[in-house]
CSV table of C-alpha atoms and ligand atoms in Angstrom, one decimal:
chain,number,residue,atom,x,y,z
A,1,UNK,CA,0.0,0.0,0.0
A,2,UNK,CA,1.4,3.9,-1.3
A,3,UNK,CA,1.9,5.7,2.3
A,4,UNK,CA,3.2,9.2,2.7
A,5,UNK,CA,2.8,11.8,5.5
A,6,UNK,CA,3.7,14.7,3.6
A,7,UNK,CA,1.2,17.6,1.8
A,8,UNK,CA,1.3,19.1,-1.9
A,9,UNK,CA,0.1,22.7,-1.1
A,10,UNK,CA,-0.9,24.3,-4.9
A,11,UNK,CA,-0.2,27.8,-4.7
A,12,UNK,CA,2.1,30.2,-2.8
A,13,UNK,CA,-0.2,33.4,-2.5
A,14,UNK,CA,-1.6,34.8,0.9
A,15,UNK,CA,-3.2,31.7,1.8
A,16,UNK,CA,-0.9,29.2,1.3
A,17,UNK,CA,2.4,31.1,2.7
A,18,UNK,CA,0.0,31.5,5.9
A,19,UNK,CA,-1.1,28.0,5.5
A,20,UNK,CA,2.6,26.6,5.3
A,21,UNK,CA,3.8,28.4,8.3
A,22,UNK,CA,1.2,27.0,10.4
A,23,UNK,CA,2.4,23.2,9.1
A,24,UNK,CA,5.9,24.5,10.0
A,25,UNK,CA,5.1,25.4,13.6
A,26,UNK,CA,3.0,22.0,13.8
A,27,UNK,CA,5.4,19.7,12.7
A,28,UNK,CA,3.6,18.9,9.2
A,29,UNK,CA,5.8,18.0,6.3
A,30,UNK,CA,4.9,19.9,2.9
A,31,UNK,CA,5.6,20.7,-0.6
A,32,UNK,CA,4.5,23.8,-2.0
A,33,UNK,CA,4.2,24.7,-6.3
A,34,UNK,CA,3.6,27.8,-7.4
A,35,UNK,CA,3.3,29.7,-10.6
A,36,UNK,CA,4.1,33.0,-9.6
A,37,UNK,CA,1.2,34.6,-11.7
A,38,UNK,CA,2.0,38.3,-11.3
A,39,UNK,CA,-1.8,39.8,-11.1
A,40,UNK,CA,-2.8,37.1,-8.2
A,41,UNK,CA,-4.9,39.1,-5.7
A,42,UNK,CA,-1.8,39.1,-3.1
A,43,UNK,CA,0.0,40.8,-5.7
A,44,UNK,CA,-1.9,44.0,-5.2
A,45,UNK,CA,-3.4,43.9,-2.0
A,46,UNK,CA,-3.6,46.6,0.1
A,47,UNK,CA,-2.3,44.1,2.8
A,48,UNK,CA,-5.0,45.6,5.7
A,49,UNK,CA,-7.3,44.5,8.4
A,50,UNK,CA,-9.5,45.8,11.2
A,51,UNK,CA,-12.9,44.3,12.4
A,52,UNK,CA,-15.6,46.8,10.8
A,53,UNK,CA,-18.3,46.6,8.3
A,54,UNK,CA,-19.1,50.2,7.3
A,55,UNK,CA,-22.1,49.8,5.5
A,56,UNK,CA,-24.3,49.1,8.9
A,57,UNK,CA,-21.8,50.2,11.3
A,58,UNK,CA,-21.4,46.5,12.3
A,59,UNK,CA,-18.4,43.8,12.9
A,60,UNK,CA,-17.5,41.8,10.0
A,61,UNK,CA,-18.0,38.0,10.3
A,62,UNK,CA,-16.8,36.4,13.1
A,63,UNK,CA,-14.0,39.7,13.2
A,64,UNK,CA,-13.0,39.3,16.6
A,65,UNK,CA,-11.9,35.8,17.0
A,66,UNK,CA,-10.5,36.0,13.3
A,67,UNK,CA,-8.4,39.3,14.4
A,68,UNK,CA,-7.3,37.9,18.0
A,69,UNK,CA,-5.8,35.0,16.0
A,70,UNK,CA,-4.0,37.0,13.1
A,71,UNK,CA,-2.4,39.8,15.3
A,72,UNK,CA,-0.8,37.0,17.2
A,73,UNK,CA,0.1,34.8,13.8
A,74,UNK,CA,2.0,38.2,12.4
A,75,UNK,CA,4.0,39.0,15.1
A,76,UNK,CA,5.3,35.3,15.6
A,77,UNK,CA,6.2,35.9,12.5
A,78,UNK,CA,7.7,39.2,12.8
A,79,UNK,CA,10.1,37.5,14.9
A,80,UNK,CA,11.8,35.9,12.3
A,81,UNK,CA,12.6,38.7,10.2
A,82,UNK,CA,14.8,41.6,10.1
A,83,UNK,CA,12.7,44.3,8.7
A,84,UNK,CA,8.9,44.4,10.4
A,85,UNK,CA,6.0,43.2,7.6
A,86,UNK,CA,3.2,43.7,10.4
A,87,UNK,CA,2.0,46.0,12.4
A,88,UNK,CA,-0.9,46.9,14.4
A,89,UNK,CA,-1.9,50.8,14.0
A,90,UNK,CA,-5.2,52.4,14.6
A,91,UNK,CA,-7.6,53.3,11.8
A,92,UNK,CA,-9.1,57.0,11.4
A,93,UNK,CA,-12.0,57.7,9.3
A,94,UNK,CA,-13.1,61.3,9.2
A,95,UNK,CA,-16.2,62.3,9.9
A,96,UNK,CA,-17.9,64.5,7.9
A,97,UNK,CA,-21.6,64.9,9.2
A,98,UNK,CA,-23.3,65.7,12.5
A,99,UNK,CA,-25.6,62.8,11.3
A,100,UNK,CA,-22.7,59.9,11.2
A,101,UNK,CA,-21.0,61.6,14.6
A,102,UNK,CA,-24.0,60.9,16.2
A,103,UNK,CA,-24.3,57.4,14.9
A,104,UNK,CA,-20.7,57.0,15.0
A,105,UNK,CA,-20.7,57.7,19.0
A,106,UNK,CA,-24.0,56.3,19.5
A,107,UNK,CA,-22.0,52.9,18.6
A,108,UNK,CA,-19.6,53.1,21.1
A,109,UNK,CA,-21.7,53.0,23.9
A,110,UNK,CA,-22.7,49.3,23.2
A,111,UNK,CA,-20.9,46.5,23.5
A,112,UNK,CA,-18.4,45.1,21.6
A,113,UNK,CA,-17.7,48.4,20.0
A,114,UNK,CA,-16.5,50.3,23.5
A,115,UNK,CA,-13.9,48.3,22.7
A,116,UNK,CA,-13.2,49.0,19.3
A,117,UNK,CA,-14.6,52.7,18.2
A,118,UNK,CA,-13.5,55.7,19.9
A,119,UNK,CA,-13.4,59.3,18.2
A,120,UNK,CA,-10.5,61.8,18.4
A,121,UNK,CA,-10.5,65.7,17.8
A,122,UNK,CA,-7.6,65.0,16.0
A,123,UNK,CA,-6.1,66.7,13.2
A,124,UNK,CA,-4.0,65.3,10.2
A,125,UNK,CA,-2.8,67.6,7.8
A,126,UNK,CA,-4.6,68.0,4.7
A,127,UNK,CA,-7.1,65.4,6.0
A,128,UNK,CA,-10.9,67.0,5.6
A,129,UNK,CA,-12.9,65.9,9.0
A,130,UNK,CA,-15.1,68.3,10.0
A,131,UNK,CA,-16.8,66.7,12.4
A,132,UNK,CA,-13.8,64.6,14.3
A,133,UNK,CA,-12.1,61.9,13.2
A,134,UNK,CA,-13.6,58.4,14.3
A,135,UNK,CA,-10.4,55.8,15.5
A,136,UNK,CA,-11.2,51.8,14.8
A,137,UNK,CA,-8.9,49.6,17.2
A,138,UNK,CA,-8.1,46.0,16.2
A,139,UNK,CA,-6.6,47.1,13.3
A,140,UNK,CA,-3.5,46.5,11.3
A,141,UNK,CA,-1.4,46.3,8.2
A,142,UNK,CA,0.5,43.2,6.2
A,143,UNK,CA,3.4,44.1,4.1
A,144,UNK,CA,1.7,41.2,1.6
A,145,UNK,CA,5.0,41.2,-1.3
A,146,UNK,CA,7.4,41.1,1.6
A,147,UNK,CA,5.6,38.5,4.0
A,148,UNK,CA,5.0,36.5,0.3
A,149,UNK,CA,8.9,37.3,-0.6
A,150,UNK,CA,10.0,35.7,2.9
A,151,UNK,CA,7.7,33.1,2.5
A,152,UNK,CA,9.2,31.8,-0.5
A,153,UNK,CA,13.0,32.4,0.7
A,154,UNK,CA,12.3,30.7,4.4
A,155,UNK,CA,10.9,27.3,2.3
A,156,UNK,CA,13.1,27.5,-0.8
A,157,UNK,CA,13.9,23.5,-0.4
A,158,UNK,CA,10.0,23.0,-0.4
A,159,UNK,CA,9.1,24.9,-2.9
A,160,UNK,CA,8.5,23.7,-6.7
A,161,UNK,CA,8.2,26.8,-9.1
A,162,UNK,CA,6.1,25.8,-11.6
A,163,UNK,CA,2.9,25.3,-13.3
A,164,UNK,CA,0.6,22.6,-11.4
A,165,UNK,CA,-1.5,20.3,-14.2
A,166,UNK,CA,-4.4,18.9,-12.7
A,167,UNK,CA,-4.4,16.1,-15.5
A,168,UNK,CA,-0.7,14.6,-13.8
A,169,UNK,CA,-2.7,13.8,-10.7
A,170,UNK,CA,-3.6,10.5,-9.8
A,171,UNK,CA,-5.1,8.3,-7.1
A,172,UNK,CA,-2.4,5.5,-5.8
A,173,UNK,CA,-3.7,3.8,-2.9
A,174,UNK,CA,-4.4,5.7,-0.2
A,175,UNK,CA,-2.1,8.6,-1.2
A,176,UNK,CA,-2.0,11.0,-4.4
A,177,UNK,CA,0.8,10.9,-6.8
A,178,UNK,CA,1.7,14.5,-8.6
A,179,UNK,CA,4.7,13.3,-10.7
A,180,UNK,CA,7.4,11.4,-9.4
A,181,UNK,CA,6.1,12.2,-5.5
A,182,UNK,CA,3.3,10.7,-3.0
A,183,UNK,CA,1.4,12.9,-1.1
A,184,UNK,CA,-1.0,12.0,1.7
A,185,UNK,CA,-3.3,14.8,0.6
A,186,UNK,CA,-3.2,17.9,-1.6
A,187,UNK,CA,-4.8,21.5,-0.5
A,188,UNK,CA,-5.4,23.8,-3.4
A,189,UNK,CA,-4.6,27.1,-2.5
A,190,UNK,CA,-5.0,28.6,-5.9
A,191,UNK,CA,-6.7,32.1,-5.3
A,192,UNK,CA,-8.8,32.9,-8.1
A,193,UNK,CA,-7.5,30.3,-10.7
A,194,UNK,CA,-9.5,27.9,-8.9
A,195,UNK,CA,-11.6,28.5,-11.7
A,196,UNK,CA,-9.3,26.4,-13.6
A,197,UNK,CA,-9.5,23.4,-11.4
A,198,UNK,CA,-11.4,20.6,-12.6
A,199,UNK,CA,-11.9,19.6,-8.8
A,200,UNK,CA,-13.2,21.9,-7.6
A,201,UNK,CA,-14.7,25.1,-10.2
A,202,UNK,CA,-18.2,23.5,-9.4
A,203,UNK,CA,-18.3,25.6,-6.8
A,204,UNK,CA,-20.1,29.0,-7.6
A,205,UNK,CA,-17.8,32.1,-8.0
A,206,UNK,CA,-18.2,35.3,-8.3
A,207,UNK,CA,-14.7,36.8,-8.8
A,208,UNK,CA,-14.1,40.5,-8.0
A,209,UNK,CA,-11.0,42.5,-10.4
A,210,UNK,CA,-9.5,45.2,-7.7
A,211,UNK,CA,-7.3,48.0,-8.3
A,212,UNK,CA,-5.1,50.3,-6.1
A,213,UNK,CA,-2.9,53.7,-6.6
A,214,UNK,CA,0.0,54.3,-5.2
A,215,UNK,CA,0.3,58.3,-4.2
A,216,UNK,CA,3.0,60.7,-3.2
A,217,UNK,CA,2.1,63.5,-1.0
A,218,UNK,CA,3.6,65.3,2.0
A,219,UNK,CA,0.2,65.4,4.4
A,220,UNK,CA,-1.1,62.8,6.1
A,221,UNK,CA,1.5,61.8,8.7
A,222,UNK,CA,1.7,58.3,8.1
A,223,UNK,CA,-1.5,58.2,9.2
A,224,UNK,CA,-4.1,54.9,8.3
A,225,UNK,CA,-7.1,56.5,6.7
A,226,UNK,CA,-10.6,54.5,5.8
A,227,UNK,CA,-13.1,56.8,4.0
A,228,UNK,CA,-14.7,55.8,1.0
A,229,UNK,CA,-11.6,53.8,0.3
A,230,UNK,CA,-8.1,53.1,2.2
A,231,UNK,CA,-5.2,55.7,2.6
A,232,UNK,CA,-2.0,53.8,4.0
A,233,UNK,CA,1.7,54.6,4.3
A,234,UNK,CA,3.8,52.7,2.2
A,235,UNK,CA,7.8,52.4,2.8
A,236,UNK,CA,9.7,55.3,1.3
A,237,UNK,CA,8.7,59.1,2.4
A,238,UNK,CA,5.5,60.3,2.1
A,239,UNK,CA,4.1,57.0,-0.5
A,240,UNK,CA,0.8,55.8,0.4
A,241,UNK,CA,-0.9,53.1,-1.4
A,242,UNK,CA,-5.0,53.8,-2.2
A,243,UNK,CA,-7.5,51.1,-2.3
A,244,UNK,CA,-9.4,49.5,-3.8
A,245,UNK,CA,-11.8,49.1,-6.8
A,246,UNK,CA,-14.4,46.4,-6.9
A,247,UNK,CA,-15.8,44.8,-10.3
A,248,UNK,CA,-17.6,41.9,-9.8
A,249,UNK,CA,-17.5,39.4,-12.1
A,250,UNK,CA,-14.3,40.8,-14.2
A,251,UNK,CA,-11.4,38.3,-15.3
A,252,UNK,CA,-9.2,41.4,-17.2
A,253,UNK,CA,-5.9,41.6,-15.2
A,254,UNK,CA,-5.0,45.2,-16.8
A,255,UNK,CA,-4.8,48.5,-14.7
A,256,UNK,CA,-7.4,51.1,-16.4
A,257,UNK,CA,-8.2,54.4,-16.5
A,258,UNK,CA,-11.7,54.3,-15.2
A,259,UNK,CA,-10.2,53.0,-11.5
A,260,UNK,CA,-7.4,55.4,-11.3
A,261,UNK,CA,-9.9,57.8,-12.1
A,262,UNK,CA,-12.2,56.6,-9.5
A,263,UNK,CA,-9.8,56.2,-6.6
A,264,UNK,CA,-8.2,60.0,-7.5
A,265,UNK,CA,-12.0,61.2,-7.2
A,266,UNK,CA,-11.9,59.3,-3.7
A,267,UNK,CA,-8.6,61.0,-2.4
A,268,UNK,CA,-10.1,64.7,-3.3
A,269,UNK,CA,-12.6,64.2,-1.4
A,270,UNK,CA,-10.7,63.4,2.0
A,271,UNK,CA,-7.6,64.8,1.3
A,272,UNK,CA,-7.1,68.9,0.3
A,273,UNK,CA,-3.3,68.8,-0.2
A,274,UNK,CA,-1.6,67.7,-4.0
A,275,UNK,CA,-0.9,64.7,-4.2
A,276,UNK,CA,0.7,63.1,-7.5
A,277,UNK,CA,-0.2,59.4,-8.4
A,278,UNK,CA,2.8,56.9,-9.7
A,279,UNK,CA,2.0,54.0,-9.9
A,280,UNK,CA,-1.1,51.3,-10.7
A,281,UNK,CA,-2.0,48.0,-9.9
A,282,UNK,CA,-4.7,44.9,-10.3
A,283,UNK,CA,-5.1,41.7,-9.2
A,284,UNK,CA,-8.3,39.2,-8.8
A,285,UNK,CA,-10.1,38.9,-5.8
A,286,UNK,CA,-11.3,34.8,-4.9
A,287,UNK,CA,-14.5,35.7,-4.0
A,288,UNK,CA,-18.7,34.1,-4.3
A,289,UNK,CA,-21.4,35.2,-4.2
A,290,UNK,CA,-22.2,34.8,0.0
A,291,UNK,CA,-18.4,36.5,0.3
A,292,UNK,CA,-17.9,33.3,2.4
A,293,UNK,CA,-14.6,31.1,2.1
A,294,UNK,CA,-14.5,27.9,0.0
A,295,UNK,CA,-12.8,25.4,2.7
A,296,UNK,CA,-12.7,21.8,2.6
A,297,UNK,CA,-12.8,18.5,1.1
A,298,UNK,CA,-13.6,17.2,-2.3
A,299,UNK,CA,-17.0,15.8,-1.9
A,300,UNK,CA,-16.2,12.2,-3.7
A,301,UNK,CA,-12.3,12.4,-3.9
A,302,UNK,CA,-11.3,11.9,-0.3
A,303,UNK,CA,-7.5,13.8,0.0
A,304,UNK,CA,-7.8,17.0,-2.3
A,305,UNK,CA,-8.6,19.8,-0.7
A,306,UNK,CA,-9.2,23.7,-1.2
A,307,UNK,CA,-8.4,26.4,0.8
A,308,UNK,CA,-9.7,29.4,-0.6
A,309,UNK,CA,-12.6,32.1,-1.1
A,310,UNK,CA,-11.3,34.3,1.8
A,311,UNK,CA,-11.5,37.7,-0.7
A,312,UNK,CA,-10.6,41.1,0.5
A,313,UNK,CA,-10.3,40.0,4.4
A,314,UNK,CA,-7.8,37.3,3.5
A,315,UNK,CA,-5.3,39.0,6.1
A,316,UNK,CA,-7.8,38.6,8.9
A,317,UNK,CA,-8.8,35.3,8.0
A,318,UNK,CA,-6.1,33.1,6.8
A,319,UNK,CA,-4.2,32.6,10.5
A,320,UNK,CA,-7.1,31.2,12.4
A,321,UNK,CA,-8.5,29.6,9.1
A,322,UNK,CA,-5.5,27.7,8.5
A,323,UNK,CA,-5.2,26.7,12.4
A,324,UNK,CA,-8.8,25.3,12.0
A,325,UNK,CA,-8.4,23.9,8.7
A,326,UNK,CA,-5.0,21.9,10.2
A,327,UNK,CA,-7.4,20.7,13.0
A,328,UNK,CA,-9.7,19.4,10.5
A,329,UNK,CA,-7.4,17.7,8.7
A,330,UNK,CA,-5.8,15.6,11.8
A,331,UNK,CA,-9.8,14.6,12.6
A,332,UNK,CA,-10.1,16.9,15.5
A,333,UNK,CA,-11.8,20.3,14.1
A,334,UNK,CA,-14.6,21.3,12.6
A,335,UNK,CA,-14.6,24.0,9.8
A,336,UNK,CA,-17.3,26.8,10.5
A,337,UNK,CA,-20.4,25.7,8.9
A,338,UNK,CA,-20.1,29.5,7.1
A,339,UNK,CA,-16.8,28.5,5.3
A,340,UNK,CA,-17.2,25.0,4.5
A,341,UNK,CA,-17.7,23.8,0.7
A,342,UNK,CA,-20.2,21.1,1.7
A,343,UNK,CA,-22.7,24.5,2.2
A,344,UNK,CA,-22.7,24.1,-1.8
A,345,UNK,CA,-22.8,20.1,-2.3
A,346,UNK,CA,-26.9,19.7,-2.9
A,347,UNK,CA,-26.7,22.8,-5.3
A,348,UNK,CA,-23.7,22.6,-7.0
A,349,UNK,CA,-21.8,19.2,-7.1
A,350,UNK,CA,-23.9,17.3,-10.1
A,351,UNK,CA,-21.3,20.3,-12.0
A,352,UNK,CA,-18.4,17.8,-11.2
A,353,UNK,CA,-20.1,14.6,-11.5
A,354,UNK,CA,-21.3,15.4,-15.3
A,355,UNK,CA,-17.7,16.4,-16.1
A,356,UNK,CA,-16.5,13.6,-14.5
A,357,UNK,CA,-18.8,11.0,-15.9
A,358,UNK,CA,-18.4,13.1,-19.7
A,359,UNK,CA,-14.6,12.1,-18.7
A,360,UNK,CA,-15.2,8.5,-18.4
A,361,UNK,CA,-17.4,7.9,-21.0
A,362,UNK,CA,-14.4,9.2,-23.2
A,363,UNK,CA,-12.0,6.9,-22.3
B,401,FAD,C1,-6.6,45.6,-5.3
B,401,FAD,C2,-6.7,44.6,-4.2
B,401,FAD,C3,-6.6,45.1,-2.9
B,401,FAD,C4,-6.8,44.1,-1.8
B,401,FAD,N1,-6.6,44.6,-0.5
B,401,FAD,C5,-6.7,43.7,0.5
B,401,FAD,C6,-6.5,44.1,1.8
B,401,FAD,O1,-6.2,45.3,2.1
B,401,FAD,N2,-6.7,43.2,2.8
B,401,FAD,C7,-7.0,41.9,2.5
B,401,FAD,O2,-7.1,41.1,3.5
B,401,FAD,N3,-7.2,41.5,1.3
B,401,FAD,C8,-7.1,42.3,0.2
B,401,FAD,N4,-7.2,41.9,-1.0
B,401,FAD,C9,-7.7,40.5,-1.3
B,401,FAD,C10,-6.5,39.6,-1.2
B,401,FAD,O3,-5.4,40.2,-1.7
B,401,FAD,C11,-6.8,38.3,-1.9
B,401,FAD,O4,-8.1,37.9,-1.6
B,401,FAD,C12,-5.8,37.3,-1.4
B,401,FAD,O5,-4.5,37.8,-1.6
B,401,FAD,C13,-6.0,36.0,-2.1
B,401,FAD,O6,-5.0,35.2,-1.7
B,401,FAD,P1,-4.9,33.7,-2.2
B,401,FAD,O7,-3.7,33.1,-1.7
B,401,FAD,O8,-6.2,33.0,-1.9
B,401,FAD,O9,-4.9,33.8,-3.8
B,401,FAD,P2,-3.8,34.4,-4.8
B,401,FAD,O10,-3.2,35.6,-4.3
B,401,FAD,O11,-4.4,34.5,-6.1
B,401,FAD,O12,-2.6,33.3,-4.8
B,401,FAD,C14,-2.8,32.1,-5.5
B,401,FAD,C15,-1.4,31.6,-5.9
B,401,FAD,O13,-1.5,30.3,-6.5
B,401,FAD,C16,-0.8,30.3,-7.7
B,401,FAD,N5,-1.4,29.3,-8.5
B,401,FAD,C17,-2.7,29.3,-8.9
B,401,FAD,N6,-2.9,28.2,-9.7
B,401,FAD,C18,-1.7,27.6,-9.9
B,401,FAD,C19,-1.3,26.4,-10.6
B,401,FAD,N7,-2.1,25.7,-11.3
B,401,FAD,N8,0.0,26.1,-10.5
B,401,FAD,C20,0.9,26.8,-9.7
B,401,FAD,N9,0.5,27.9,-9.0
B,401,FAD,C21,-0.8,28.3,-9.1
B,401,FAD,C22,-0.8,31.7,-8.2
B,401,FAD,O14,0.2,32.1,-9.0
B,401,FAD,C23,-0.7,32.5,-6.9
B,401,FAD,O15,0.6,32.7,-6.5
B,401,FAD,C24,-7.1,42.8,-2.1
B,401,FAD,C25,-7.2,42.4,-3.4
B,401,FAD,C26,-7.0,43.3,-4.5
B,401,FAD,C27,-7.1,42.8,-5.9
């Protein structure tokens, strides 16, 4: 009988650098592939996290166990490194009506949000807030391209660059071969190309294209700024990268002019200093339609699993994710009802058995 004890992780983005480092710590023995597509969401994200929903004035799902979990994920792994990628900073989103400072401080009298909201008479230069500037706690922000860049560096002898084929994977045993290697299981990680994955693209997404800015302007003092879209120092004096744009259901990688547009029509309106814009970026969000993640185990082929789905709160999510999903996989965790694939089995799965049966008939 084929026995092995070791993982194939596909895909080295966000999810599976946070996923890898939690085997590390565990004592789980991996391999990870990766194509190093260069408009992956990580690629351009914005890298930050806090526990609000702004829309309603509410917590995001499950934000406070998610947050407790990745503040202390990033700085164990801060300790590793020579230059900080992490770090926790309060958020400030001006307010700019007597209406939303009374709902705004209205808020904070209830419970969990005394925790969380507060409101400063603060002033930042150049920042418009005429009626005080709200703080959100629990926040922070992920260097992404350098937490991804000492990912790949800190497991170079586990790491396979290259393009994974679903077709070279096949059932031995208990075990699944990918080329000349056994693994006891393999955990797609694949961000949005999921949609390539024979496996798994039954389930039902609902991609979302994202673009950010990159500005240069004196004001701000390295301040985090949330209003209509995020404001946050970069590295190198006076940069701050601007976030993001949403367009559901787009597969075009390219920057365009309608999103710069869009986010410099965002920064006029809270910020009344020049700024000059250099740079441009996009990437694809792994999102569905519920906004939910897509974790799990393939329905009929015990071993393959995804890992996935976490869309633009993949910071916040991926370190207690992973920590559950790791659970799960050693038979002593549950994945939240919320996140697991099997949510989409009755509606979705006859997808994969008619390609699979159109498969076999052809052979
Ligand atoms: C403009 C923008 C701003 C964002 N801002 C934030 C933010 O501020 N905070 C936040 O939490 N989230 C943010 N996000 C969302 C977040 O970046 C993504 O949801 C997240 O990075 C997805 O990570 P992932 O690892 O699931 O997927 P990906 O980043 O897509 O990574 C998947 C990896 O798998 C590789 N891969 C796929 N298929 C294969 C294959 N067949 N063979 C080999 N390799 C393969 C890819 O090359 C890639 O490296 C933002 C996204 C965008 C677009």
């Amino acid at each position: 009988m084929s026995v092995s004890d070791k993982y194939l992780v596909v895909g080295q983005g966000l999810a599976g650098s946070v996923l890898i480092h939690q085997f590390q710590v565990q004592g789980i023995a991996f391999d990870i592939i990766d194509n190093h597509h260069e408009k992956s969401g990580s690629m351009a994200a914005g890298g930050i996290m806090h526990p609000m929903s702004f829309r309603r004035l509410s917590l995001a799902w499950r934000a406070i166990e998610l947050i407790e979990e990745a503040i202390s994920f990033y700085e164990s792994i801060q300790t590793k490194l020579e230059d900080p990628v992490f770090q926790t900073s309060t958020f400030y989103r001006p307010l700019i009506s007597i209406e939303e400072q009374n709902n705004w401080m209205a808020r904070m009298n209830e419970s969990p949000f005394d925790e969380i909201l507060g409101v400063e008479d603060l002033n930042i230069e150049g920042v418009n807030a005429p009626f005080g500037m709200g703080t959100i706690n629990y926040s922070g922000r992920l260097e992404v391209q350098d937490f991804l860049h000492f990912t790949k560096k800190h497991f170079k002898d586990q790491l396979i660059s290259d393009q994974f084929k679903h077709d070279d994977l096949l059932k031995e045993g208990d075990c699944w071969r990918y080329k000349e290697k056994l693994y006891k299981g393999v955990i797609f990680c694949e961000g949005y190309q999921f949609i390539y994955n024979p496996y798994f693209n039954y389930l039902p997404s609902n991609l979302t294209k994202g673009e950010i800015i990159e500005i240069n302007t004196p004001a701000l003092e390295q301040k985090m700024i949330s209003r209509g879209c995020f404001i946050v120092p970069q590295k190198g004096k006076d940069n701050y990268l601007v976030g993001s744009t949403y367009r559901w259901n787009a597969v075009s990688e390219e920057t365009t002019i309608d999103a710069r547009e869009e986010l410099k029509e965002k920064v006029e309106k809270v910020v009344n200093t020049p700024f000059k814009i250099y740079n441009q970026l996009s990437g694809i969000r792994p999102t569905i339609s519920d906004r939910k993640p897509l974790i799990g185990e393939h329905p009929k082929h015990s071993g393959l699993y995804i890992f996935n789905g976490m869309g633009s709160k993949t910071v916040m999510m991926a370190p207690k994710l992973s920590d559950q999903f790791i659970g799960f996989l050693q038979g002593n965790e549950e994945i939240f009802p919320e996140a697991n694939i099997s949510r989409h089995t009755k509606k979705h799965f006859h997808k994969f058995e008619a390609y699979e049966a159109d498969k076999m008939s052809k052979l």
